[in-house]
PDB file of C-alpha atoms in Angstrom:
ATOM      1  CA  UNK A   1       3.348  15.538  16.341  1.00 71.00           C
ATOM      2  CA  UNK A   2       0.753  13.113  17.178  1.00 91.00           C
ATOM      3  CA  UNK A   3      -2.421  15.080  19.139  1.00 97.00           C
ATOM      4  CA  UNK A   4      -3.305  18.958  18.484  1.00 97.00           C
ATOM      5  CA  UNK A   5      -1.255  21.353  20.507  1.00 96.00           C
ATOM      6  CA  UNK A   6      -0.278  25.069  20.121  1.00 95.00           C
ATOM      7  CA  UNK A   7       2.022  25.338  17.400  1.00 95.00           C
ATOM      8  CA  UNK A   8       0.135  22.517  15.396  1.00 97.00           C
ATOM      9  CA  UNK A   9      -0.813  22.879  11.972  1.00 97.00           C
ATOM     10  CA  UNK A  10      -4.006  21.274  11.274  1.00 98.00           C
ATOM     11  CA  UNK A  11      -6.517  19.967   8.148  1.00 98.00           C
ATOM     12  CA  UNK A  12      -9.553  19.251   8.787  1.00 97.00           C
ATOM     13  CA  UNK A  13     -12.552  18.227   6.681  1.00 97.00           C
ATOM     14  CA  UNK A  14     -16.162  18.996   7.691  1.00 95.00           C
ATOM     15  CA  UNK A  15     -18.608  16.573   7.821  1.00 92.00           C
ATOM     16  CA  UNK A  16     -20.063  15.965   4.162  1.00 88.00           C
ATOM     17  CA  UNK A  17     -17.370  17.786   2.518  1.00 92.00           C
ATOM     18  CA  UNK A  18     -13.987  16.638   0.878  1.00 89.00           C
ATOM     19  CA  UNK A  19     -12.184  20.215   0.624  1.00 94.00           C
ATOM     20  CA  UNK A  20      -9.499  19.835   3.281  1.00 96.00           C
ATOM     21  CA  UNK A  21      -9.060  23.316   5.351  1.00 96.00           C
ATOM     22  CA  UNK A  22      -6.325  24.650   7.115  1.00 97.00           C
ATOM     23  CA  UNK A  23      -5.908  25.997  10.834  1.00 97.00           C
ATOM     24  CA  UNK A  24      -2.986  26.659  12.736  1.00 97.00           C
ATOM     25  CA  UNK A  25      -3.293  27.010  16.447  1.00 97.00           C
ATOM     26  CA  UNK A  26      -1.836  29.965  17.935  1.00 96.00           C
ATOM     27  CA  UNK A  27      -1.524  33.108  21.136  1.00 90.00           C
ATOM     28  CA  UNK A  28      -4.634  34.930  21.050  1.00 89.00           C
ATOM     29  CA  UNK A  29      -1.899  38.102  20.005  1.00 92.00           C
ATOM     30  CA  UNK A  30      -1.176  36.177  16.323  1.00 94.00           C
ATOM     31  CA  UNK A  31      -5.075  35.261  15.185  1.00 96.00           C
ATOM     32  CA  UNK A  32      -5.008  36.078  11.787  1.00 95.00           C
ATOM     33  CA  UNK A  33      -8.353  34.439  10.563  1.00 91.00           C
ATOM     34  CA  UNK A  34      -7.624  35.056   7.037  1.00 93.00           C
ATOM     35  CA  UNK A  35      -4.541  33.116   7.256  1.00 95.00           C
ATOM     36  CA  UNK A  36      -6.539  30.571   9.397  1.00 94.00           C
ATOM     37  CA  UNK A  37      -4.420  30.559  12.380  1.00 97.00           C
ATOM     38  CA  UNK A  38      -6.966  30.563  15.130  1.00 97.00           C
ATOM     39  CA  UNK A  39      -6.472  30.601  18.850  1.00 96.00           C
ATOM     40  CA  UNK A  40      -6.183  27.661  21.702  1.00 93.00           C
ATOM     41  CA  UNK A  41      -9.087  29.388  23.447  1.00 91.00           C
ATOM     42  CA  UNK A  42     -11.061  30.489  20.170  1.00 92.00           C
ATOM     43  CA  UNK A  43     -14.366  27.208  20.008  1.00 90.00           C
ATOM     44  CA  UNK A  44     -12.510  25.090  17.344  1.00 92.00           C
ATOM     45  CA  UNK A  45      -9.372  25.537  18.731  1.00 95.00           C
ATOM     46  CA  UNK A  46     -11.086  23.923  22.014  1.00 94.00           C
ATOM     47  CA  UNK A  47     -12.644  21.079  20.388  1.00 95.00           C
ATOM     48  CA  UNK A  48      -9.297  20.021  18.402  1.00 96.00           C
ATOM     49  CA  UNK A  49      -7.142  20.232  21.134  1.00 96.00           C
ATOM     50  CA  UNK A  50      -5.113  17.366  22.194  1.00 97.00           C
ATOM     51  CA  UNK A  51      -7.193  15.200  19.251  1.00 98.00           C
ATOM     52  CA  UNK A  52      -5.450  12.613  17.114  1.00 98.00           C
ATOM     53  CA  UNK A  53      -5.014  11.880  13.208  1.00 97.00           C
ATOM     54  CA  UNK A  54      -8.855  10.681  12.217  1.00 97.00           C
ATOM     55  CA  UNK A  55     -10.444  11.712  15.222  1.00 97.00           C
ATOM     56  CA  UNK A  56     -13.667  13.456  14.718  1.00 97.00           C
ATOM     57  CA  UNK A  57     -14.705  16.676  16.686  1.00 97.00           C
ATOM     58  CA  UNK A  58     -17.768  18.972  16.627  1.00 97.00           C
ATOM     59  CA  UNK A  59     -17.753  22.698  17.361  1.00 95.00           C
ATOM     60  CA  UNK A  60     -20.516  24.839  18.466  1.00 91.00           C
ATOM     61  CA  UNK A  61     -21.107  27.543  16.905  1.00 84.00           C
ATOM     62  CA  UNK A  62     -22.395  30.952  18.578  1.00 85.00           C
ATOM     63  CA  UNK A  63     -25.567  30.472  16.808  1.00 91.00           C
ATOM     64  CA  UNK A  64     -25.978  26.905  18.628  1.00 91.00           C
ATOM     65  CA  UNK A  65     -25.916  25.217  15.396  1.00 93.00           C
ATOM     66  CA  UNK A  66     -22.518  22.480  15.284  1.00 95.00           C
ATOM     67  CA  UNK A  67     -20.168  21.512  12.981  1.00 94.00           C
ATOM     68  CA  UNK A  68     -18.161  18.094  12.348  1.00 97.00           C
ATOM     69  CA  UNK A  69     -14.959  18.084  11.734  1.00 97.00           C
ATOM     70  CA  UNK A  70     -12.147  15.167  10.783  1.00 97.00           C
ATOM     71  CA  UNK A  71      -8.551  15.803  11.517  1.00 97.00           C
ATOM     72  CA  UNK A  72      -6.683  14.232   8.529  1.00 97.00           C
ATOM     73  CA  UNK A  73      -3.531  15.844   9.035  1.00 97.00           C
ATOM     74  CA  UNK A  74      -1.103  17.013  11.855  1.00 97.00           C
ATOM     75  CA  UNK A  75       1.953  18.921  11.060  1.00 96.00           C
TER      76      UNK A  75
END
């Protein structure tokens, strides 16, 4: 698929890092953090939705601090 949608099956890298991570978007009933599938509603699942291959997002944390992310992968 081209753009983030439920279902999806994302990597990411955060800004400044290499490690690629893992998130699969999901119904708030299957969030399974651990096995980083994260909700459509939950703040990154927000900020990635509908995003491309190598577009950048941030998401804001509860704290208020924010986090960049690059989408290098959409299965």
């Amino acid at each position: 698929t081209d753009a983030v949608v439920p279902g999806s099956i994302v990597y990411v890298v955060k800004e400044g890092d290499k490690d690629k991570k893992k998130f699969q978007i999901v119904g708030s009933e299957e969030v399974d953090m651990a096995a980083g599938k994260i909700s459509l509603s939950s703040p990154i699942g927000q900020a990635m939705f509908g995003k491309k291959k190598n577009e950048s997002f941030t998401v804001e944390l509860p704290s208020g601090s924010k986090i960049n992310y690059k989408i290098v992968e959409i299965e």
